[in-house]
CSV table of C-alpha atoms and ligand atoms in Angstrom, one decimal:
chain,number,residue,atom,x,y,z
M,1,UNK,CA,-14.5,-55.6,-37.3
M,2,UNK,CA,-14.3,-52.7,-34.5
M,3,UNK,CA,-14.8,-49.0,-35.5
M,4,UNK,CA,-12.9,-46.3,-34.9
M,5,UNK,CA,-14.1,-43.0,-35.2
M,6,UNK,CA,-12.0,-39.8,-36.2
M,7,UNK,CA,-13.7,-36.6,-35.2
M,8,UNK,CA,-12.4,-33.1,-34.3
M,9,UNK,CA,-13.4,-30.0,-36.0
M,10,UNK,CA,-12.0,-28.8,-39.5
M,11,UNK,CA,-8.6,-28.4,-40.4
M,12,UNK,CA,-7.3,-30.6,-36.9
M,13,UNK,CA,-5.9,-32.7,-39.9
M,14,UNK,CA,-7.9,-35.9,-39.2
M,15,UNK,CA,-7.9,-37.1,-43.0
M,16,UNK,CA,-4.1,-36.3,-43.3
M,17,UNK,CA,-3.3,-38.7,-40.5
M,18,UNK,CA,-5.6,-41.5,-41.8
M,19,UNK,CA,-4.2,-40.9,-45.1
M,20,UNK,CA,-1.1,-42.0,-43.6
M,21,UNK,CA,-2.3,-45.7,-42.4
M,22,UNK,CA,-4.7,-45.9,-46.2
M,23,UNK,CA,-2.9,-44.6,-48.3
M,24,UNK,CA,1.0,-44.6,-46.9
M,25,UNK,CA,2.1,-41.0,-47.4
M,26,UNK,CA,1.1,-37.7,-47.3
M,27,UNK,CA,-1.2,-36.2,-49.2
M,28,UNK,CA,-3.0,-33.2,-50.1
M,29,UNK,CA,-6.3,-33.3,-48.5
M,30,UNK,CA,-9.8,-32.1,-49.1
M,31,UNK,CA,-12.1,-30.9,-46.5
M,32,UNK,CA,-14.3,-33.7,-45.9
M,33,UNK,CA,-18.1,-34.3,-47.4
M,34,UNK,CA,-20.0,-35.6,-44.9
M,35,UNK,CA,-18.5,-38.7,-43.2
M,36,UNK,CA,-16.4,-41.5,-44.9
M,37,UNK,CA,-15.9,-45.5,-44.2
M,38,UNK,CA,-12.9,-46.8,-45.1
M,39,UNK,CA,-11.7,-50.5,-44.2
M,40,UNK,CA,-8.4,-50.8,-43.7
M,41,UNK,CA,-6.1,-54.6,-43.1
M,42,UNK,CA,-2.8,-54.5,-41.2
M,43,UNK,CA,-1.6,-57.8,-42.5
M,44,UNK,CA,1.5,-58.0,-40.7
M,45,UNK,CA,-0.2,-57.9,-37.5
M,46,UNK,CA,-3.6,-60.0,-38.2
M,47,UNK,CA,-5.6,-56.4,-37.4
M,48,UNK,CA,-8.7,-55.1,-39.4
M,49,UNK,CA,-10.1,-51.6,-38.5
M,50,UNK,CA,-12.9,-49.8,-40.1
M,51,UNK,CA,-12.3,-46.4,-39.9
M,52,UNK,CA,-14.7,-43.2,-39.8
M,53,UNK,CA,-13.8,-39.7,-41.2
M,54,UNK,CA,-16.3,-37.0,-40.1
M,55,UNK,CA,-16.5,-34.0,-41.8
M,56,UNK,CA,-15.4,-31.2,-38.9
M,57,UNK,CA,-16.9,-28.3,-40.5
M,58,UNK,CA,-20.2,-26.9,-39.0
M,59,UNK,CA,-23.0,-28.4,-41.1
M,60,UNK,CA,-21.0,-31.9,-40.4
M,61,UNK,CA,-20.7,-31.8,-36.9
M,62,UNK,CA,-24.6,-32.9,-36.9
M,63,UNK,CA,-24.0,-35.7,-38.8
M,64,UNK,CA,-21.7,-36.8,-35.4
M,65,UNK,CA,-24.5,-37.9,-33.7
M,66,UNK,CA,-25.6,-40.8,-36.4
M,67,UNK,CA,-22.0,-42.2,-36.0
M,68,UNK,CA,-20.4,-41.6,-32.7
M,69,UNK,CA,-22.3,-44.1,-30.6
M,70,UNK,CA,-21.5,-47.1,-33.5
M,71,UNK,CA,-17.5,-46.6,-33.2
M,72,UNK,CA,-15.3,-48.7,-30.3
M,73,UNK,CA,-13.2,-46.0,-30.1
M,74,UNK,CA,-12.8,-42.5,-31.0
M,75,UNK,CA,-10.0,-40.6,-31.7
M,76,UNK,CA,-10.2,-36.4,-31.1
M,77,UNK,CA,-8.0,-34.5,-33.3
M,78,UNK,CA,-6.8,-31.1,-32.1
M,79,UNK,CA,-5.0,-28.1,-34.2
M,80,UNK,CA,-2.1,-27.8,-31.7
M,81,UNK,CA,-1.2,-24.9,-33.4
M,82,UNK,CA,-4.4,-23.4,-33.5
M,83,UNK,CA,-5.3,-21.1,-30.8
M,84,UNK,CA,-7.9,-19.1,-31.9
M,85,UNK,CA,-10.3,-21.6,-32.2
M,86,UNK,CA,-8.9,-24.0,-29.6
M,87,UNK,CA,-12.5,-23.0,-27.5
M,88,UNK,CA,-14.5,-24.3,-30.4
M,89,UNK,CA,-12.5,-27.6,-30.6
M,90,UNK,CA,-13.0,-27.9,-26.8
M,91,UNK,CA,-16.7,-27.1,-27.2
M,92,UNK,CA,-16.8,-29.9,-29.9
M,93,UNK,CA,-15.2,-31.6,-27.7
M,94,UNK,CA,-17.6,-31.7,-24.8
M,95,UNK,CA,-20.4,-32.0,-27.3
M,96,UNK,CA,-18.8,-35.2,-28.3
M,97,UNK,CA,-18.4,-36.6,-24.5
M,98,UNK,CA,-22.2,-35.6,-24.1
M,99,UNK,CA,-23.4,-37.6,-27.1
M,100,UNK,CA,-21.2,-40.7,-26.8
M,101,UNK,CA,-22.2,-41.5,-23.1
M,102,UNK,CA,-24.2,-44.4,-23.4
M,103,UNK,CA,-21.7,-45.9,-25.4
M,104,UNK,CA,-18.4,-44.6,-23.3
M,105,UNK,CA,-16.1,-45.3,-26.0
M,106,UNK,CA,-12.6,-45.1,-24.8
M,107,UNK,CA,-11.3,-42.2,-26.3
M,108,UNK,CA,-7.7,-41.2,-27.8
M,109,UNK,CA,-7.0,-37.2,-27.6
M,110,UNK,CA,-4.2,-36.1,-30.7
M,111,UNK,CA,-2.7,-32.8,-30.0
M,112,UNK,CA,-1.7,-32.6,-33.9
M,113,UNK,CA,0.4,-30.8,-36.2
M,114,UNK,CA,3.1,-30.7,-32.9
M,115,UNK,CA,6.0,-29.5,-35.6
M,116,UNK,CA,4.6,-26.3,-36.4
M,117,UNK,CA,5.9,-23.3,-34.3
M,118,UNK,CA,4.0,-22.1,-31.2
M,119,UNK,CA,2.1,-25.0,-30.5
M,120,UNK,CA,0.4,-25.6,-27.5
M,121,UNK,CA,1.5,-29.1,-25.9
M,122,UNK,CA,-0.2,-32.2,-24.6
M,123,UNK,CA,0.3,-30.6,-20.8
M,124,UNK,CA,-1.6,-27.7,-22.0
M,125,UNK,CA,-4.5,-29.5,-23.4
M,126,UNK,CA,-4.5,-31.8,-21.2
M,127,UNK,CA,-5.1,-29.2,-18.2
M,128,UNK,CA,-7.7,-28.1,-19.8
M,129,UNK,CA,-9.3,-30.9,-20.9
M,130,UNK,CA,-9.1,-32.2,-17.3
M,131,UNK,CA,-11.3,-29.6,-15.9
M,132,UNK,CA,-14.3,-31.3,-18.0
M,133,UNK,CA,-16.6,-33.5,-15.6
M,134,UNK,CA,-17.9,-35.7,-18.1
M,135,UNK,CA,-14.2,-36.9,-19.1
M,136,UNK,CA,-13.8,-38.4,-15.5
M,137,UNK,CA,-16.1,-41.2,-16.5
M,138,UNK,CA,-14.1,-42.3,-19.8
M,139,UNK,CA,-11.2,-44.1,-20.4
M,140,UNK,CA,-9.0,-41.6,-22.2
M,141,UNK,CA,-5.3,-40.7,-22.8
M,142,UNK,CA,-3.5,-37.9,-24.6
M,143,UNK,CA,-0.8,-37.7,-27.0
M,144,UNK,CA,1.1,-35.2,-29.1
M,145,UNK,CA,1.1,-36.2,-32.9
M,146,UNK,CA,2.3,-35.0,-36.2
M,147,UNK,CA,1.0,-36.8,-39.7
M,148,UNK,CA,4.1,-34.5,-41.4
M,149,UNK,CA,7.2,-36.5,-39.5
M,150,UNK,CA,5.0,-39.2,-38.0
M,151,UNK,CA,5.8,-38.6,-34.7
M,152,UNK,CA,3.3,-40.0,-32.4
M,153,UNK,CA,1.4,-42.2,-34.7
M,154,UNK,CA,2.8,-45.5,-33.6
M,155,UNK,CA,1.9,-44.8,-30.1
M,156,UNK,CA,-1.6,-43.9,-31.2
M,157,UNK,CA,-1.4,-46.8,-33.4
M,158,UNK,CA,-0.4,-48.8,-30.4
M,159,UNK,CA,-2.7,-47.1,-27.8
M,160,UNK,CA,-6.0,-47.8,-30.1
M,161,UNK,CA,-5.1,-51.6,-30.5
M,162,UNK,CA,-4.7,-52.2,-27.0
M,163,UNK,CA,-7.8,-51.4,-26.5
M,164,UNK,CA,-9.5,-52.9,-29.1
M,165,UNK,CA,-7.8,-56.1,-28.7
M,166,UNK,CA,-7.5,-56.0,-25.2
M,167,UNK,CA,-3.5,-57.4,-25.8
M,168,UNK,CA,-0.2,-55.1,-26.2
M,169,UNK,CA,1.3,-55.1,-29.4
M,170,UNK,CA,4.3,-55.5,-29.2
M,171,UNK,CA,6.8,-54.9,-32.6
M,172,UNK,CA,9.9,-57.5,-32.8
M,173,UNK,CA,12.7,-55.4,-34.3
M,174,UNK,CA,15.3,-58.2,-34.9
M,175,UNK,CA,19.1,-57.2,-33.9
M,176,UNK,CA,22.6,-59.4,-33.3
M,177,UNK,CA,24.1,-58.4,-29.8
M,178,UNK,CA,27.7,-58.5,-30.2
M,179,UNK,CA,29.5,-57.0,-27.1
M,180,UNK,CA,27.8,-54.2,-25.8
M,181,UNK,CA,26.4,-53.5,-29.1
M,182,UNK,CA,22.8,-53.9,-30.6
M,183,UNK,CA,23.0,-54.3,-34.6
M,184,UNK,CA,20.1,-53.5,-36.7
M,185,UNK,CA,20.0,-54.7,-39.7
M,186,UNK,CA,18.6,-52.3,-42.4
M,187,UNK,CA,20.9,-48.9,-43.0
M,188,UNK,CA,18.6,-46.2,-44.2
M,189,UNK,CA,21.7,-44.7,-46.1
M,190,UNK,CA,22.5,-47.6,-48.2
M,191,UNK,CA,21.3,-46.6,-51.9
M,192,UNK,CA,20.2,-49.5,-54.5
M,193,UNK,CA,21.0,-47.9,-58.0
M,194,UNK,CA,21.2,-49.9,-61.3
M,195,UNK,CA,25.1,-49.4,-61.6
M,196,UNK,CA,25.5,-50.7,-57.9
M,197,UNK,CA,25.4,-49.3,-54.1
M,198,UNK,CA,26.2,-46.5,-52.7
M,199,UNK,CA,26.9,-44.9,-49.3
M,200,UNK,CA,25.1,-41.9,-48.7
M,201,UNK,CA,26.3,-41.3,-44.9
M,202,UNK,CA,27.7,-37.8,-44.2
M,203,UNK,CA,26.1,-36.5,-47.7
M,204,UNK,CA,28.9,-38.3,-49.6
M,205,UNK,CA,27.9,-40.9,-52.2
M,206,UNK,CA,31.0,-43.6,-52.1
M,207,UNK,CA,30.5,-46.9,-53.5
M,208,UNK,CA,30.1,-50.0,-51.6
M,209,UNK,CA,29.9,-53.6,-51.8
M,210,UNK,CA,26.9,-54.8,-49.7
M,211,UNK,CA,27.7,-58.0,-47.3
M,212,UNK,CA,24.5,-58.4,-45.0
M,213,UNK,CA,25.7,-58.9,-41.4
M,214,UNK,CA,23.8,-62.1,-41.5
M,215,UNK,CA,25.6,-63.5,-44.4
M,216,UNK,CA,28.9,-63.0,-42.8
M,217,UNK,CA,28.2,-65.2,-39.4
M,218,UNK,CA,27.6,-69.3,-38.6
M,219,UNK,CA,25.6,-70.2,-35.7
M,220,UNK,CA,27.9,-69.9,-33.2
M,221,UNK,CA,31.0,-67.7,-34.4
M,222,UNK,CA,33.5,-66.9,-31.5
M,223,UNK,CA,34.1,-63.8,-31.9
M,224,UNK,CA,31.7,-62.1,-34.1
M,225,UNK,CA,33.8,-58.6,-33.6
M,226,UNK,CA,36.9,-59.8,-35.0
M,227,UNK,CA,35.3,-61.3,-38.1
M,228,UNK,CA,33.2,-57.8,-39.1
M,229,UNK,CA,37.2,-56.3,-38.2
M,230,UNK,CA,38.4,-58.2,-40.9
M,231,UNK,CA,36.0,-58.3,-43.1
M,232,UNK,CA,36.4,-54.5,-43.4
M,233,UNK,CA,40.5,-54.8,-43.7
M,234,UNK,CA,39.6,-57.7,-46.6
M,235,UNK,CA,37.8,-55.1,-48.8
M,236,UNK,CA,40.1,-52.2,-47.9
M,237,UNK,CA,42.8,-53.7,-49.4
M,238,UNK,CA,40.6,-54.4,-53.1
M,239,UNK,CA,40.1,-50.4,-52.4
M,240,UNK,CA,36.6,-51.0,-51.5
M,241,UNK,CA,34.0,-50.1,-48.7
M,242,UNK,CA,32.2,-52.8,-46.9
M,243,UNK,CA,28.3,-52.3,-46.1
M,244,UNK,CA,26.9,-54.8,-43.5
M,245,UNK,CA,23.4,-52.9,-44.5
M,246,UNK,CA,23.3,-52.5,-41.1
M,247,UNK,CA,23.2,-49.7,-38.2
M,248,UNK,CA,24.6,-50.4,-34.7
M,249,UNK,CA,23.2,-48.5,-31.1
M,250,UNK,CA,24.9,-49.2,-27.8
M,251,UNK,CA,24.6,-47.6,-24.3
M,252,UNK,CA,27.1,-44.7,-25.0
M,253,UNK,CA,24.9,-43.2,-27.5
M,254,UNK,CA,22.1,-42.0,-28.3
M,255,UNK,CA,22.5,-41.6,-32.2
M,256,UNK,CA,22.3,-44.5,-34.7
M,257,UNK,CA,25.8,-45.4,-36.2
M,258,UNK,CA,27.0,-47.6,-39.1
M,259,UNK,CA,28.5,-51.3,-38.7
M,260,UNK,CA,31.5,-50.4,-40.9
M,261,UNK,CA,32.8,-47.3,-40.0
M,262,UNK,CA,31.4,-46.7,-36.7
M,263,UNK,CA,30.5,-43.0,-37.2
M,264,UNK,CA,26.8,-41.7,-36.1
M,265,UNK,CA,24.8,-41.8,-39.3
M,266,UNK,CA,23.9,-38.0,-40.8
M,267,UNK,CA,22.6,-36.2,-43.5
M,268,UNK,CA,22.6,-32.3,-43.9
M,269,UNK,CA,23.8,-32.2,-40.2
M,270,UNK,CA,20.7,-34.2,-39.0
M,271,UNK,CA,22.0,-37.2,-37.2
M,272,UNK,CA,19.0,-39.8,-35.9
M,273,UNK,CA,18.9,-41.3,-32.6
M,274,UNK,CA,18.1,-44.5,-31.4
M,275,UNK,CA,14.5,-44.0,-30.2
M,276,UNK,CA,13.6,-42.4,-33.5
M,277,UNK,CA,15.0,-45.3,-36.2
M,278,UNK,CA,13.0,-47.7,-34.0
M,279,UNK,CA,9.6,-45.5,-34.8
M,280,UNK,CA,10.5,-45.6,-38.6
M,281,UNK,CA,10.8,-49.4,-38.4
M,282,UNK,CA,7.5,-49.7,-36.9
M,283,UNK,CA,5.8,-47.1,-38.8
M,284,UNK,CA,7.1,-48.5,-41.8
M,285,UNK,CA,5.4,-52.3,-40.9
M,286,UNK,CA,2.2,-50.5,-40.2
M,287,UNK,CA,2.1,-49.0,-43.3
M,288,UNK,CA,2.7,-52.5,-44.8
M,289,UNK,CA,6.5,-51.7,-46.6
M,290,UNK,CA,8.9,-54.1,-46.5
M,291,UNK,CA,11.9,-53.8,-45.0
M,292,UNK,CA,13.4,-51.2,-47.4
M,293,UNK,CA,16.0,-48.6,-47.0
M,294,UNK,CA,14.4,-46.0,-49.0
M,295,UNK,CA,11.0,-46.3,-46.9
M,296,UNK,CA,13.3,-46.0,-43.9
M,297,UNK,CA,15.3,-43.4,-45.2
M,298,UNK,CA,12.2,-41.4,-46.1
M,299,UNK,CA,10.6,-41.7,-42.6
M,300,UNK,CA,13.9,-41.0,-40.7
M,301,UNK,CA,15.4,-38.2,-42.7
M,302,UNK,CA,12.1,-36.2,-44.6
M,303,UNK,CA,13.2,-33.0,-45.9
M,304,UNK,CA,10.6,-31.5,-43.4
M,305,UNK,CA,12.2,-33.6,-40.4
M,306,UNK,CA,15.8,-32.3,-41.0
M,307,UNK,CA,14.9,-28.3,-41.5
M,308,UNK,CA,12.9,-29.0,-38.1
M,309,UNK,CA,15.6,-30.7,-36.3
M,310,UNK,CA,17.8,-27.7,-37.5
M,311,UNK,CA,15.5,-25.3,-36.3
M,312,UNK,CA,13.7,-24.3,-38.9
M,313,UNK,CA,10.2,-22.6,-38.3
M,314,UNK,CA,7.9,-23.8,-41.1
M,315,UNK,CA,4.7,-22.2,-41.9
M,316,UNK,CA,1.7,-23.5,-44.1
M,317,UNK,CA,3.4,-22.7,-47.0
M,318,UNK,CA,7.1,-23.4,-46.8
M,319,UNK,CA,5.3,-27.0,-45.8
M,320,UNK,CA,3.3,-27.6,-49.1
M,321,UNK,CA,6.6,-26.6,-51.1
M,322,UNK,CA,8.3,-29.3,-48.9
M,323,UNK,CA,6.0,-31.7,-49.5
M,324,UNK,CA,6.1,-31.2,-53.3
M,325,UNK,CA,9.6,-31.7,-53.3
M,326,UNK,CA,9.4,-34.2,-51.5
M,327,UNK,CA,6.5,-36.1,-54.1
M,328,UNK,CA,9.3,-35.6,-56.8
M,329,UNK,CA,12.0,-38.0,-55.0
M,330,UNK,CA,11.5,-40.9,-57.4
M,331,UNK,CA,10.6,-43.6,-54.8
M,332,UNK,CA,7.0,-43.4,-52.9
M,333,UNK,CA,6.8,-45.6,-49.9
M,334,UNK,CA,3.5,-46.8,-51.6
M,335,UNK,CA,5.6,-48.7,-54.3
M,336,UNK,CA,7.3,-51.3,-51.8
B,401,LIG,P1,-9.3,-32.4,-41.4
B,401,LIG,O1,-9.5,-33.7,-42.1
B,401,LIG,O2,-9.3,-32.6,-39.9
B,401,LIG,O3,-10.3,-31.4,-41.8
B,401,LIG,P2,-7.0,-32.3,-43.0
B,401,LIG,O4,-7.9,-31.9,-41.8
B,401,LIG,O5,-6.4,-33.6,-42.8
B,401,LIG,O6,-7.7,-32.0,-44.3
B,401,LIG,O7,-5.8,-31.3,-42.8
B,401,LIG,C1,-5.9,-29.9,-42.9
B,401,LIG,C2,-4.6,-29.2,-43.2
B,401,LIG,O8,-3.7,-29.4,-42.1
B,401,LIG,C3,-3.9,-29.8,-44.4
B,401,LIG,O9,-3.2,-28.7,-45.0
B,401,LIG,C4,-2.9,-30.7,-43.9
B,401,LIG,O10,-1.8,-30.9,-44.8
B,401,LIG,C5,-2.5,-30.0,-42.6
B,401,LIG,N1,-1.9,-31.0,-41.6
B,401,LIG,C6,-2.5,-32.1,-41.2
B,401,LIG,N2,-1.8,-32.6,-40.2
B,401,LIG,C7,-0.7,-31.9,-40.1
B,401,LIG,C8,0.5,-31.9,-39.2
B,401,LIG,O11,0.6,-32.8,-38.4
B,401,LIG,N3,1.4,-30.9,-39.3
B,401,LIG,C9,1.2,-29.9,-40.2
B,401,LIG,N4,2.2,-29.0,-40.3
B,401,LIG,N5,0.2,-29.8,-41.1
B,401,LIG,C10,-0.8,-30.8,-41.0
B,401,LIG,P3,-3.7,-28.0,-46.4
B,401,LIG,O12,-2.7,-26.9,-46.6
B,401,LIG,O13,-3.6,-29.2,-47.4
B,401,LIG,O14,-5.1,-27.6,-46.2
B,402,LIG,MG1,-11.0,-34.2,-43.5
């Protein structure tokens, strides 16, 4: 089983990304004792990982030199937002390239914590990190991360198997073309509750009857546009909303929209694009869900994700109070 190896110094928030992958949400970390072995199995893609915490603070930083040269890869976590001691993670850094030579472990920069305000970016970094001699003899890449919204993690998900496997993984998101339209078919809006569905597009709860776009089509159905048309007329006239449980993209948009209705899914003013529900769905097989609206809806549309799109600024604090409302929404991604 191939090793990866997190390092970076303290606080870069290497346990709060692999907390992500172990445990499947966010939680409040610790500061790491020492270095910690966890074994982790993504099913859904035949892939086990052992992976290596090391403790970033000071008296840990010796311990690197046990560990470094047993891991296949390593992944360097940086504070993005941290400038004052952006020299001491660069220091680390080159410490790091220094002790791993023999081994020459390709190596996976994370410019982290991306959503805070006043970040410094992965062209930043990367300048900087270019300028190091002993990095022009290692495979290496950069990437700007987040273990709050996820953004990034799929690509360093994606980037570290590659080169452990030596193949490309590649994620099969199903979807029905019909026309010029790709349909996708989980809605992260539609909400299960005992007394029936709901519709929770555009903040407004409206009841629906669920009809899975698959149900509704034979093999080869002539014209799969006319049939959703009237299958959305046949309920209006019972006074009810269809829900294909399905979202729709095509060329002329960016944003995600929904089978029935054809309007660009939103909540709080937040719409999600294309690019981004994609992410979710893969995020959401890594972390081994099932395909389930409420994982979706929780990786698409996080309380954090919307104030940032909005333009709000968080700080450490306004974060944590985000997160514990967050941990009081009654579904955990964990549970699926
Ligand atoms: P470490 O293992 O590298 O030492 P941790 O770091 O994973 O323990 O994270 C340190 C702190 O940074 C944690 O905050 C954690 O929530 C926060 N953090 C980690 N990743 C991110 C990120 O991408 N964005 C933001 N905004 N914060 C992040 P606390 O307050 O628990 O100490
Ligand atoms: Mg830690």
């Amino acid at each position: 089983m191939p090793t990866i190896g997190f390092v970076g110094i303290d606080n870069a928030g290497k346990t709060t990304i692999i907390d992500v992958f172990t445990k499947h949400k966010l939680t409040k970390t610790i500061p790491t004792v020492g270095v910690n072995l966890e074994q982790v199995s993504f099913s859904e893609i035949g892939f086990d990982v052992s992976i290596l915490d090391m403790g970033g603070q000071k008296n840990f930083r010796l311990l690197w030199v046990d560990y470094l040269n047993t891991v296949d890869l390593i992944l360097y976590v940086v504070d993005s937002s941290d400038h004052e001691r952006l020299d001491e993670s660069m220091k680390e850094f080159q410490n790091m390239l220094v002790l791993t030579e023999a081994n020459a472990a390709p190596i996976l920069v994370l410019i982290n914590k991306i959503d805070l305000p006043n970040t410094m970016g992965a062209i930043e970094i990367g300048h900087k990190l270019s300028s190091i001699s002993e990095l022009m003899k290692r495979d290496w890449n950069i990437i700007e991360t987040s273990a709050v919204t996820t953004k990034g993690l799929v690509e360093m998900f994606k980037w570290t198997y590659s080169k452990l496997t030596k193949k490309t993984l590649v994620f099969e998101v199903d979807y029905k073309e019909i026309a010029d339209k790709k349909y996708y078919n989980t809605c992260p809006l539609l909400l299960n509750l005992a007394d029936g569905s709901y519709c929770i597009n555009h903040d407004n709860f409206t009841p629906i009857k669920v009809v899975p776009l698959e149900n509704l089509f034979a093999e080869n159905i002539e014209n799969p546009e006319q049939v959703i048309k009237e299958t959305i007329e046949e309920f209006e006239t019972v006074g009810r909303m269809v829900c294909f449980n399905s979202i729709f993209v095509s060329d002329e948009s960016e944003n995600i929209r929904c089978a029935t209705d054809t309007t660009e899914l939103m909540v709080e003013g937040t719409t999600a694009s294309n690019d981004e529900y994609i992410d979710s769905y893969n995020m959401m097989h890594l972390t081994g869900g099932i395909m389930c609206s409420e994982c979706l809806y929780k990786i698409l549309f996080s309380v954090l994700k919307r104030k940032i799109k909005a333009g709000f600024e968080p700080n450490v604090a306004d974060i944590e109070s985000i997160k514990a409302d967050e941990a009081r929404r009654k579904t955990d991604l964990s549970k699926c």
